[in-house]
Coordinates of C-alpha atoms and ligand atoms in Angstrom, one line a residue:
X1 CA -10.6 -2.8 21.0
X2 CA -10.4 -6.7 21.3
X3 CA -11.6 -8.7 18.3
X4 CA -14.6 -10.2 20.2
X5 CA -15.8 -6.6 21.0
X6 CA -15.3 -5.7 17.3
X7 CA -17.4 -8.6 16.0
X8 CA -20.1 -8.0 18.6
X9 CA -20.4 -4.6 17.1
X10 CA -20.7 -6.0 13.7
X11 CA -23.6 -8.4 15.0
X12 CA -26.1 -5.5 15.7
X13 CA -29.7 -5.8 14.3
X14 CA -29.6 -2.0 13.6
X15 CA -28.6 -1.4 9.9
X16 CA -25.3 0.6 9.3
X17 CA -25.5 3.5 6.9
X18 CA -22.7 2.0 4.9
X19 CA -20.8 -1.3 4.8
X20 CA -17.5 -1.2 3.0
X21 CA -16.2 -4.6 1.6
X22 CA -12.2 -4.4 1.2
X23 CA -9.7 -3.3 3.4
X24 CA -7.2 -1.9 1.3
X25 CA -6.1 1.8 0.5
X26 CA -9.6 2.4 -1.1
X27 CA -11.7 0.5 1.5
X28 CA -9.9 2.1 4.5
X29 CA -10.0 5.4 3.0
X30 CA -13.8 5.2 2.6
X31 CA -14.5 4.0 6.1
X32 CA -12.4 7.0 7.5
X33 CA -14.2 9.6 5.0
X34 CA -17.6 8.1 6.0
X35 CA -16.9 7.7 9.7
X36 CA -15.6 11.3 9.9
X37 CA -18.6 12.8 8.4
X38 CA -20.6 11.2 11.1
X39 CA -21.9 8.2 9.1
X40 CA -22.4 4.9 10.8
X41 CA -20.0 2.6 9.0
X42 CA -18.4 -1.0 9.0
X43 CA -15.5 -2.1 7.1
X44 CA -14.9 -6.1 6.4
X45 CA -11.8 -7.3 4.9
X46 CA -11.5 -11.1 4.3
X47 CA -7.8 -11.3 4.8
X48 CA -5.6 -8.6 6.5
X49 CA -5.8 -5.0 6.0
X50 CA -3.5 -4.1 2.8
X51 CA -3.0 -7.9 2.2
X52 CA -4.1 -7.2 -1.3
X53 CA -2.6 -4.9 -3.8
X54 CA -2.3 -2.1 -1.0
X55 CA 0.6 -3.7 0.9
X56 CA 2.4 -4.8 -2.4
X57 CA 2.8 -1.1 -4.2
X58 CA 6.1 0.4 -5.1
X59 CA 5.4 2.7 -2.2
X60 CA 5.7 5.9 -3.9
X61 CA 3.3 8.9 -3.4
X62 CA 3.4 10.2 -6.8
X63 CA 1.8 11.8 -9.9
X64 CA 3.4 9.2 -12.2
X65 CA 6.1 10.7 -14.5
X66 CA 5.2 7.8 -17.1
X67 CA 1.5 8.9 -17.1
X68 CA 2.7 12.6 -17.7
X69 CA 4.7 11.3 -20.7
X70 CA 1.7 9.7 -22.1
X71 CA -0.4 12.9 -21.4
X72 CA 2.1 14.8 -23.4
X73 CA 2.6 12.3 -26.2
X74 CA -1.1 11.5 -26.8
X75 CA -2.4 15.1 -25.9
X76 CA -4.4 13.5 -23.3
X77 CA -6.2 16.1 -20.9
X78 CA -7.6 13.2 -18.6
X79 CA -4.2 11.8 -17.8
X80 CA -2.8 15.3 -17.5
X81 CA -5.4 16.1 -14.8
X82 CA -4.9 12.8 -13.2
X83 CA -1.2 13.7 -12.8
X84 CA -1.9 16.9 -11.6
X85 CA -4.5 15.8 -9.0
X86 CA -2.5 13.0 -7.8
X87 CA 0.5 15.7 -7.2
X88 CA -1.9 17.6 -4.9
X89 CA -2.7 14.4 -3.0
X90 CA 1.1 13.6 -2.5
X91 CA 1.5 17.0 -0.7
X92 CA -1.6 16.3 1.4
X93 CA -0.6 12.8 2.4
X94 CA 3.0 13.9 3.3
X95 CA 1.5 16.3 5.8
X96 CA -1.3 13.7 7.2
X97 CA 1.2 11.0 7.8
X98 CA 4.6 12.7 8.1
X99 CA 5.9 9.6 10.1
X100 CA 5.0 7.1 7.2
X101 CA 5.9 8.9 4.4
X102 CA 8.8 11.4 3.3
X103 CA 10.2 13.3 0.3
X104 CA 12.6 11.2 -1.7
X105 CA 15.0 12.6 -4.4
X106 CA 15.4 10.4 -7.3
X107 CA 17.9 10.2 -10.2
X108 CA 17.0 9.6 -13.9
X109 CA 20.5 8.4 -15.5
X110 CA 21.0 9.5 -19.1
X111 CA 23.4 7.9 -21.3
X112 CA 22.4 9.7 -24.6
X113 CA 22.9 13.3 -25.2
X114 CA 19.7 13.3 -27.1
X115 CA 17.6 12.3 -23.9
X116 CA 18.7 15.3 -22.0
X117 CA 16.5 17.9 -23.3
X118 CA 13.4 15.5 -23.2
X119 CA 13.7 14.0 -20.0
X120 CA 14.7 17.4 -18.2
X121 CA 11.8 19.1 -19.8
X122 CA 9.3 16.3 -18.9
X123 CA 10.5 16.6 -15.1
X124 CA 10.2 20.4 -15.2
X125 CA 6.7 19.9 -16.4
X126 CA 6.0 17.7 -13.5
X127 CA 7.2 20.3 -11.3
X128 CA 5.1 22.9 -12.9
X129 CA 2.0 20.7 -12.6
X130 CA 2.7 20.2 -8.9
X131 CA 2.8 23.9 -8.7
X132 CA 2.6 25.3 -5.1
X133 CA 2.3 21.6 -3.8
X134 CA 5.6 20.8 -5.3
X135 CA 8.2 19.1 -3.0
X136 CA 11.4 19.9 -4.7
X137 CA 12.8 21.5 -7.9
X138 CA 14.1 19.1 -10.6
X139 CA 17.6 19.8 -11.9
X140 CA 20.2 18.7 -14.3
X141 CA 23.2 16.8 -12.8
X142 CA 26.5 16.4 -14.2
X143 CA 27.9 13.0 -14.9
X144 CA 30.1 13.1 -11.6
X145 CA 27.2 14.6 -9.5
X146 CA 24.7 11.7 -10.9
X147 CA 27.4 9.3 -9.8
X148 CA 27.9 10.7 -6.4
X149 CA 24.2 10.6 -5.9
X150 CA 23.8 6.8 -7.3
X151 CA 27.4 5.4 -7.2
X152 CA 26.0 1.9 -8.3
X153 CA 25.2 3.2 -11.8
X154 CA 27.2 2.0 -14.8
X155 CA 29.8 4.9 -15.1
X156 CA 30.7 4.0 -18.7
X157 CA 28.9 6.3 -21.1
X158 CA 26.9 8.0 -18.7
X159 CA 26.4 11.6 -20.0
X160 CA 24.3 13.4 -17.0
X161 CA 21.3 12.8 -14.8
X162 CA 18.2 14.6 -13.8
X163 CA 17.2 14.9 -10.1
X164 CA 13.5 15.0 -9.2
X165 CA 11.4 14.5 -6.1
X166 CA 8.6 12.2 -5.3
X167 CA 7.0 10.7 -1.9
X168 CA 7.8 7.4 -0.5
X169 CA 5.6 5.8 2.2
X170 CA 4.9 2.7 4.0
X171 CA 2.0 1.3 2.5
X172 CA 0.9 -1.4 4.7
X173 CA 1.4 0.7 7.7
X174 CA -0.5 3.6 6.1
X175 CA -3.5 1.4 5.6
X176 CA -3.4 0.2 9.0
X177 CA -3.0 3.8 10.2
X178 CA -6.0 5.0 8.1
X179 CA -8.2 2.0 9.6
X180 CA -7.1 3.0 13.1
X181 CA -8.2 6.5 12.4
X182 CA -11.5 5.3 10.9
X183 CA -12.0 3.3 14.3
X184 CA -11.2 6.3 16.3
X185 CA -14.1 8.1 14.5
X186 CA -16.4 5.3 15.3
X187 CA -16.2 2.8 12.3
X188 CA -16.3 -0.8 12.9
X189 CA -13.3 -2.4 11.3
X190 CA -13.0 -6.2 11.1
X191 CA -10.4 -7.8 9.3
X192 CA -10.3 -11.7 8.4
X193 CA -14.2 -11.2 7.9
X194 CA -15.2 -12.0 4.4
X195 CA -18.4 -11.3 2.4
X196 CA -19.8 -14.2 0.9
X197 CA -23.4 -13.2 -0.2
X198 CA -25.3 -10.1 -0.8
X199 CA -28.7 -9.9 1.0
X200 CA -31.4 -8.6 -1.3
X201 CA -35.1 -7.7 -0.7
X202 CA -37.3 -7.0 -3.9
X203 CA -34.2 -6.8 -5.9
X204 CA -32.4 -4.2 -3.6
X205 CA -29.4 -4.9 -1.6
X206 CA -30.1 -4.7 2.3
X207 CA -26.9 -5.9 3.7
X208 CA -24.4 -8.8 3.4
X209 CA -23.8 -12.4 4.8
X210 CA -20.4 -12.1 6.3
X211 CA -18.0 -14.9 7.6
X212 CA -15.5 -14.7 10.3
X213 CA -12.8 -16.8 8.5
X214 CA -10.8 -17.4 11.9
X215 CA -13.9 -19.2 13.6
X216 CA -15.6 -20.2 10.6
X217 CA -19.3 -18.6 11.6
X218 CA -21.5 -16.6 9.5
X219 CA -24.2 -14.0 10.1
X220 CA -26.0 -11.1 8.4
X221 CA -25.1 -7.5 8.6
X222 CA -27.6 -4.9 7.4
X223 CA -26.8 -1.6 5.8
X224 CA -28.4 1.3 3.9
X225 CA -25.7 1.1 1.5
X226 CA -22.9 -1.5 0.6
X227 CA -19.6 -0.4 -1.1
X228 CA -17.5 -2.7 -3.0
X229 CA -14.0 -1.7 -2.7
X230 CA -12.4 -5.1 -3.2
X231 CA -9.7 -3.8 -5.9
X232 CA -8.8 -6.7 -8.4
X233 CA -11.9 -8.5 -6.9
X234 CA -14.4 -6.1 -7.9
X235 CA -15.7 -8.0 -10.7
X236 CA -16.4 -10.9 -8.5
X237 CA -18.6 -9.2 -6.3
X238 CA -20.3 -7.5 -9.3
X239 CA -21.0 -11.0 -10.4
X240 CA -22.3 -11.8 -6.9
X241 CA -24.7 -8.8 -7.4
X242 CA -25.6 -9.7 -11.0
X243 CA -24.6 -12.8 -12.7
X244 CA -24.8 -11.0 -16.1
X245 CA -22.7 -8.0 -15.3
X246 CA -19.9 -7.3 -17.8
X247 CA -16.2 -7.2 -16.5
X248 CA -15.2 -3.6 -15.9
X249 CA -11.5 -4.7 -14.8
X250 CA -8.5 -6.0 -16.4
X251 CA -5.8 -7.1 -13.9
X252 CA -2.1 -6.6 -14.4
X253 CA 0.6 -8.2 -12.4
X254 CA 3.6 -6.0 -11.0
X255 CA 6.5 -7.8 -9.1
X256 CA 9.1 -6.3 -6.7
X257 CA 12.4 -7.7 -5.6
X258 CA 14.3 -6.8 -2.6
X259 CA 18.1 -6.6 -2.5
X260 CA 20.6 -5.7 0.0
X261 CA 21.6 -2.0 0.7
X262 CA 24.8 -2.5 -1.7
X263 CA 22.3 -1.7 -4.6
X264 CA 20.8 1.4 -3.4
X265 CA 22.3 4.5 -1.5
X266 CA 20.4 5.2 1.7
X267 CA 18.6 8.5 0.5
X268 CA 18.3 8.5 -3.3
X269 CA 16.2 6.4 -5.6
X270 CA 16.8 5.7 -9.3
X271 CA 14.4 6.1 -12.2
X272 CA 15.3 4.0 -15.2
X273 CA 13.5 5.9 -17.9
X274 CA 13.1 3.4 -20.4
X275 CA 13.1 -0.4 -20.3
X276 CA 13.2 -2.8 -23.4
X277 CA 9.1 -2.7 -23.3
X278 CA 9.0 1.0 -22.9
X279 CA 8.2 1.3 -19.3
X280 CA 10.0 3.0 -16.3
X281 CA 11.7 1.1 -13.4
X282 CA 12.6 2.1 -10.1
X283 CA 15.4 1.1 -7.6
X284 CA 14.6 2.8 -4.3
X285 CA 16.2 2.8 -0.7
X286 CA 13.6 1.2 1.6
X287 CA 13.9 0.2 5.2
X288 CA 17.6 -0.3 4.9
X289 CA 17.3 -2.3 1.6
X290 CA 17.1 -1.7 -2.2
X291 CA 13.5 -2.4 -3.6
X292 CA 13.4 -2.9 -7.4
X293 CA 10.1 -2.8 -9.5
X294 CA 7.9 -3.1 -11.2
X295 CA 6.5 -5.0 -14.0
X296 CA 3.1 -4.9 -15.9
X297 CA 1.9 -8.1 -17.2
X298 CA -1.6 -9.5 -17.9
X299 CA -2.5 -11.8 -14.9
X300 CA -5.3 -14.1 -13.4
X301 CA -6.7 -12.9 -10.1
X302 CA -5.4 -14.7 -7.1
X303 CA -5.0 -13.7 -3.5
X304 CA -1.5 -14.6 -3.2
X305 CA 0.2 -14.1 -6.7
X306 CA 3.6 -15.7 -7.1
X307 CA 6.1 -13.6 -9.0
X308 CA 6.8 -15.2 -12.3
X309 CA 10.5 -16.5 -13.0
X310 CA 10.5 -14.4 -16.3
X311 CA 9.6 -11.3 -14.6
X312 CA 12.4 -11.7 -11.9
X313 CA 14.8 -12.2 -14.9
X314 CA 13.5 -9.3 -16.5
X315 CA 14.3 -7.0 -13.6
X316 CA 17.6 -8.5 -12.8
X317 CA 18.5 -8.0 -16.7
X318 CA 17.7 -4.5 -16.5
X319 CA 19.7 -4.0 -13.3
X320 CA 22.8 -5.5 -14.7
X321 CA 22.2 -3.2 -17.9
X322 CA 22.3 -0.3 -15.6
X323 CA 24.6 -1.3 -12.8
X324 CA 28.4 -1.8 -12.6
X325 CA 27.9 -4.2 -9.6
X326 CA 26.8 -7.5 -10.8
X327 CA 23.2 -8.7 -9.7
X328 CA 22.2 -12.2 -9.6
X329 CA 19.2 -14.2 -8.2
X330 CA 21.3 -15.3 -5.1
X331 CA 21.3 -11.4 -4.1
X332 CA 17.6 -11.5 -3.9
X333 CA 16.3 -11.3 -0.3
X334 CA 12.5 -11.4 -1.1
X335 CA 10.1 -11.1 -3.8
X336 CA 6.4 -10.3 -4.2
X337 CA 3.8 -9.7 -6.2
X338 CA 0.6 -7.4 -6.7
X339 CA -2.2 -7.0 -8.9
X340 CA -3.3 -3.6 -10.5
X341 CA -7.1 -3.3 -10.8
X342 CA -7.1 -1.4 -14.0
X343 CA -10.7 -0.3 -15.3
X344 CA -12.1 -0.1 -18.8
X345 CA -12.7 3.6 -19.8
X346 CA -16.3 4.0 -20.1
X347 CA -15.8 7.1 -22.0
X348 CA -13.4 5.6 -24.7
X349 CA -14.8 4.6 -28.0
X350 CA -12.3 1.6 -27.9
X351 CA -13.8 -0.6 -25.2
X352 CA -10.4 -2.2 -24.6
X353 CA -8.8 1.1 -23.5
X354 CA -8.0 1.2 -19.9
X355 CA -8.0 4.2 -17.7
X356 CA -5.6 4.8 -14.5
X357 CA -8.6 7.0 -13.2
X358 CA -11.0 5.6 -11.0
X359 CA -14.5 4.7 -11.7
X360 CA -17.7 4.5 -9.5
X361 CA -20.7 2.4 -10.5
X362 CA -24.1 2.1 -8.8
X363 CA -25.8 -1.1 -9.9
X364 CA -29.5 -1.2 -10.2
X365 CA -29.8 -3.2 -6.9
X366 CA -27.6 -0.3 -5.2
X367 CA -24.1 -2.1 -5.1
X368 CA -21.6 0.9 -5.1
X369 CA -18.4 -0.3 -6.9
X370 CA -15.1 1.6 -6.7
X371 CA -12.4 0.5 -9.0
X372 CA -8.9 1.8 -10.4
X373 CA -7.2 4.9 -9.2
X374 CA -3.9 4.5 -7.3
X375 CA -2.6 4.5 -3.6
X376 CA -1.9 8.2 -3.8
X377 CA -5.3 9.3 -4.8
X378 CA -7.1 7.1 -2.3
X379 CA -8.4 10.0 -0.2
X380 CA -9.9 11.8 -3.2
X381 CA -11.4 8.3 -4.3
X382 CA -13.0 7.9 -1.0
X383 CA -14.5 11.3 -1.1
X384 CA -16.1 10.7 -4.4
X385 CA -17.6 7.3 -3.2
X386 CA -18.9 9.0 0.0
X387 CA -20.4 11.9 -1.9
X388 CA -22.1 9.5 -4.2
X389 CA -23.4 7.2 -1.7
X390 CA -24.7 10.1 0.4
X391 CA -26.6 11.3 -2.7
X392 CA -27.7 8.1 -4.0
X393 CA -29.1 6.7 -0.7
X394 CA -30.0 9.9 0.9
X395 CA -27.7 9.2 3.8
X396 CA -28.0 11.7 6.7
X397 CA -24.4 12.9 6.8
X398 CA -24.1 15.8 9.2
X399 CA -20.6 16.9 7.6
X400 CA -18.9 17.0 4.2
X401 CA -15.6 15.3 3.5
X402 CA -12.9 16.6 5.9
X403 CA -10.0 14.0 5.6
X404 CA -7.8 16.4 4.1
X405 CA -7.6 17.9 7.7
X406 CA -7.5 14.7 9.7
X407 CA -3.8 13.5 10.7
X408 CA -3.6 9.7 10.4
X409 CA -3.1 7.6 13.7
X410 CA 0.5 8.4 15.0
X411 CA 0.9 11.9 13.2
X412 CA -0.6 14.3 15.3
X413 CA 2.0 15.0 17.7
X414 CA 4.8 13.1 15.8
X415 CA 8.3 14.7 16.2
X416 CA 10.9 14.0 13.7
X417 CA 13.6 14.1 16.5
X418 CA 11.5 11.6 18.4
X419 CA 13.8 8.5 17.6
X420 CA 16.8 10.2 19.3
X421 CA 14.7 11.4 22.4
X422 CA 13.1 7.7 22.7
X423 CA 16.6 6.4 22.5
X424 CA 17.9 8.7 25.4
X425 CA 14.7 8.5 27.6
X426 CA 14.3 4.8 27.5
X427 CA 17.7 3.7 26.7
X428 CA 16.9 2.1 23.4
X429 CA 19.3 1.0 20.5
X430 CA 19.2 4.0 18.2
X431 CA 18.2 2.0 15.1
X432 CA 15.3 0.5 16.9
X433 CA 14.1 3.8 18.4
X434 CA 14.4 5.4 14.8
X435 CA 12.3 2.7 13.4
X436 CA 9.6 3.0 16.2
X437 CA 9.5 6.6 16.0
X438 CA 8.8 6.4 12.0
X439 CA 6.6 3.4 12.2
X440 CA 4.3 4.3 14.9
X441 CA 4.7 7.9 15.1
X442 CA 3.5 9.7 18.3
X443 CA 2.5 6.3 19.8
X444 CA 6.2 5.0 19.9
X445 CA 6.3 5.7 23.4
X446 CA 3.7 2.9 24.1
X447 CA 5.9 0.4 22.3
X448 CA 8.8 1.7 24.4
X449 CA 6.7 0.7 27.5
X450 CA 6.2 -2.6 26.3
X451 CA 9.9 -2.9 25.7
X452 CA 10.6 -1.9 29.3
X453 CA 8.3 -4.6 30.3
X454 CA 10.9 -7.1 29.0
X455 CA 10.0 -7.4 25.2
X456 CA 12.9 -5.3 23.7
X457 CA 14.6 -8.5 22.0
X458 CA 15.0 -8.2 18.2
X459 CA 12.7 -10.5 16.2
X460 CA 15.5 -11.2 13.7
X461 CA 19.2 -10.3 13.8
X462 CA 20.0 -7.3 11.8
X463 CA 16.6 -5.9 11.6
X464 CA 15.4 -3.3 14.0
X465 CA 11.7 -5.0 14.6
X466 CA 11.3 -5.9 18.3
X467 CA 9.1 -8.2 20.3
X468 CA 7.2 -5.5 21.6
X469 CA 5.7 -4.7 18.1
X470 CA 4.1 -8.1 17.9
X471 CA 2.3 -7.6 21.3
X472 CA 1.3 -4.1 20.2
X473 CA 0.0 -5.2 16.9
X474 CA -2.2 -7.8 18.4
X475 CA -3.2 -5.3 21.2
X476 CA -3.9 -2.2 19.1
X477 CA -3.6 -2.7 15.4
X478 CA -6.0 -5.5 14.4
X479 CA -3.3 -8.0 14.0
X480 CA -5.1 -11.5 14.1
X481 CA -2.5 -13.8 12.6
X482 CA 1.3 -14.1 12.8
X483 CA 1.6 -13.3 9.1
X484 CA -0.2 -10.1 9.7
X485 CA 2.9 -9.0 11.8
X486 CA 5.6 -10.5 9.7
X487 CA 4.2 -8.9 6.5
X488 CA 2.2 -5.9 7.2
X489 CA 2.6 -4.4 10.9
X490 CA 6.3 -4.9 10.3
X491 CA 7.7 -5.3 6.8
X492 CA 10.1 -8.3 7.6
X493 CA 8.5 -10.9 5.3
X494 CA 8.7 -8.3 2.4
X495 CA 12.5 -7.5 3.1
X496 CA 14.1 -10.8 4.2
X497 CA 12.2 -14.1 3.7
X498 CA 14.6 -16.2 5.4
X499 CA 14.8 -14.0 8.6
X500 CA 10.9 -13.8 8.5
X501 CA 10.8 -17.7 8.5
X502 CA 13.2 -17.8 11.5
X503 CA 11.0 -15.5 13.4
X504 CA 7.7 -17.3 13.0
X505 CA 8.0 -19.5 16.1
X506 CA 8.6 -16.5 18.4
X507 CA 6.1 -14.3 16.8
X508 CA 3.5 -17.2 17.3
X509 CA 4.5 -17.5 20.9
X510 CA 4.1 -14.1 21.7
X511 CA 0.6 -13.6 19.9
X512 CA -0.6 -16.8 21.7
X513 CA 0.2 -15.3 24.9
X514 CA -1.4 -12.0 24.2
X515 CA -4.5 -13.5 22.4
X516 CA -4.6 -16.6 24.6
X517 CA -4.4 -19.1 21.7
X518 CA -4.8 -22.9 22.5
X519 CA -2.1 -25.4 21.1
X520 CA -4.2 -25.9 18.2
X521 CA -4.4 -22.4 17.0
X522 CA -0.7 -22.1 17.5
X523 CA 0.1 -24.8 15.2
X524 CA -2.2 -23.6 12.7
X525 CA -0.8 -20.1 12.8
X526 CA 2.7 -21.4 12.6
X527 CA 1.7 -23.6 9.5
X528 CA -0.1 -20.8 7.8
X529 CA 2.8 -18.3 8.3
X530 CA 5.4 -20.9 7.1
X531 CA 3.3 -21.8 4.1
X532 CA 2.8 -18.1 3.1
X533 CA 6.5 -17.4 3.4
X534 CA 7.5 -20.5 1.3
X535 CA 5.2 -19.7 -1.5
X536 CA 3.7 -16.3 -2.1
X537 CA 3.1 -13.5 0.7
Ligands
FAD1 P1 -6.6 -3.8 -2.5 O1 -5.5 -3.3 -1.8 O2 -6.5 -5.1 -3.5 O3 -7.8 -4.1 -1.5 C1 -9.0 -4.8 -1.9 C2 -9.3 -5.7 -0.8 O4 -10.5 -6.5 -0.8 C3 -8.4 -6.9 -0.7 O5 -7.7 -6.8 0.6 C4 -9.3 -8.2 -0.5 O6 -8.7 -9.2 0.3 C5 -10.5 -7.5 -0.4 N1 -11.6 -8.4 -0.7 C6 -11.8 -9.0 -1.9 N2 -12.9 -9.6 -1.8 C7 -13.6 -9.6 -0.4 C8 -14.8 -10.2 0.2 N3 -15.6 -10.9 -0.6 N4 -14.9 -9.8 1.4 C9 -14.1 -8.9 1.9 N5 -12.9 -8.4 1.5 C10 -12.7 -8.9 0.3 N6 -0.1 3.4 -6.5 C11 0.4 4.4 -6.0 O7 0.1 5.3 -5.8 N7 2.0 4.3 -5.8 C12 2.7 3.1 -6.2 O8 3.9 3.4 -5.9 C13 1.9 2.0 -6.7 N8 2.7 0.9 -7.1 C14 2.0 0.0 -7.3 C15 2.9 -1.1 -7.6 C16 2.1 -2.4 -8.1 C17 2.9 -3.5 -8.5 C18 0.7 -2.3 -8.0 C19 0.1 -3.7 -8.5 C20 0.0 -1.2 -7.9 C21 0.7 -0.2 -7.6 N9 0.2 1.0 -7.2 C22 0.7 2.2 -6.7 C23 -1.5 1.0 -7.3 C24 -2.0 0.8 -5.8 O9 -1.4 0.0 -5.2 C25 -3.6 0.4 -6.0 O10 -4.3 1.3 -6.7 C26 -4.2 0.3 -4.7 O11 -3.3 -0.4 -3.7 C27 -5.5 -0.5 -4.7 O12 -6.1 -0.6 -3.5 P2 -7.5 -1.3 -3.3 O13 -7.9 -0.9 -2.0 O14 -8.5 -0.8 -4.4 O15 -7.3 -2.7 -3.6

């Protein structure tokens, strides 16, 4: 559906059952859950889908080995349940979006004998918690096998390794895919449309004032209930609702850096079990590159946080401690930063205690706020919110939550061998075909057709992204700005900043043709994309 048509649907006088504010994992998940229950739902996102935290994660579908360690150390049942539930969700998401996710083996290197029983039993417990939803059994690796798996590791003093499994996924494309699936179920999904005010009558929220940030026009949208799924911005919306509301969030920043493929084998990740500040770090193969992250530092809220230099040094320092290969700043291809929306635990006596769980709050005026949780648990969080909304607002929902059985867009008839078949049937380069099959699932053939119409050129040398993806994103995947394509429909901007900069003019040209941009809009888009790529994505 074209943007004008989407916005037209948002201009109706008839109230929606639900308006969701925020197009990250949580908001998209809620829109899909509500729409698939038969509710009339609209989602508005002021930037692009997954432009917030959801497009800047470590891209792991996981229970969180570190949270398990904390659960055991502090005998914390809550944490333990969180890990167990997330492991169940991990298995569900691997099934619902197999084209965008896969099982990833990870090695934990052990340099002290004493670490072996501790880490091995911890990861065994992780397997036990996953139970029948497990995706592979952890096992001890001898020194040589650990090095075979992850050859970049510092060999001196290495005693052994533990191999375990988690899920890896394409976060930004997963969010888009959830949004597309929500739209298939009737949801109105509008990105680059922000909420600037809550509309109230007799102290109760009746709707929101929205602004199309591309055309600078505002209008009211009415709804029986309004959900605040704005992640790190949740307190801002709560203040809009009630200027006296106390904050429920503490925001922490996590950065990632991307190195070329010399720094990670193609099929195995690395878990550094203990950093100098007692955390864990990952080095993961990702789209032909090595993804390193992350950090955890208190931060101010910002739409496009810029990775602090100290945090980059921190990651490089740890890599150099664990790698034989020297890593320096000149090896960095891209860096980006995301904000964790951590919520204060309302059950804890210590009011500063944070929880990794999600919290749902319904304000006296009726604003439903959902905050916390993690990507892996978005589907469960969405179900909890919609259940709460249905009962609090007496919404007529003909069905119960059924998202555990709804494959995400692109998944229904995805074929793991589809890349090879696409290459054979359409004469595509095998790397491009493989990429299209994994990124677009059973829709890859539509891109192959656009390629055959003359848009098979690579967007950037050495990357499998092709011009057809720009056209497809503008036509079918809510891409409105050039940077939407560079940073979220494809991952070029997150992998290789310089290559993304070089691709800007061509991406703008293709979008301009497709979306009929005038010269002013072309220039605006080029400037916007260049600005983002030169500061922070
Ligand atoms: P967001 O993705 O931030 O979405 C909120 C959206 O609301 C934003 O897009 C914003 O633009 C929009 N918005 C705000 N105000 C308005 C308004 N007024 N009008 C309209 N829209 C508005 N979890 C995992 O499971 N696995 C991981 O590997 C993992 N790694 C992580 C690494 C880092 C560094 C961080 C920070 C988090 C990680 N997480 C991970 C956690 C996970 O990414 C987050 O929990 C999740 O993405 C939060 O999604 P969200 O939709 O709540 O927030």
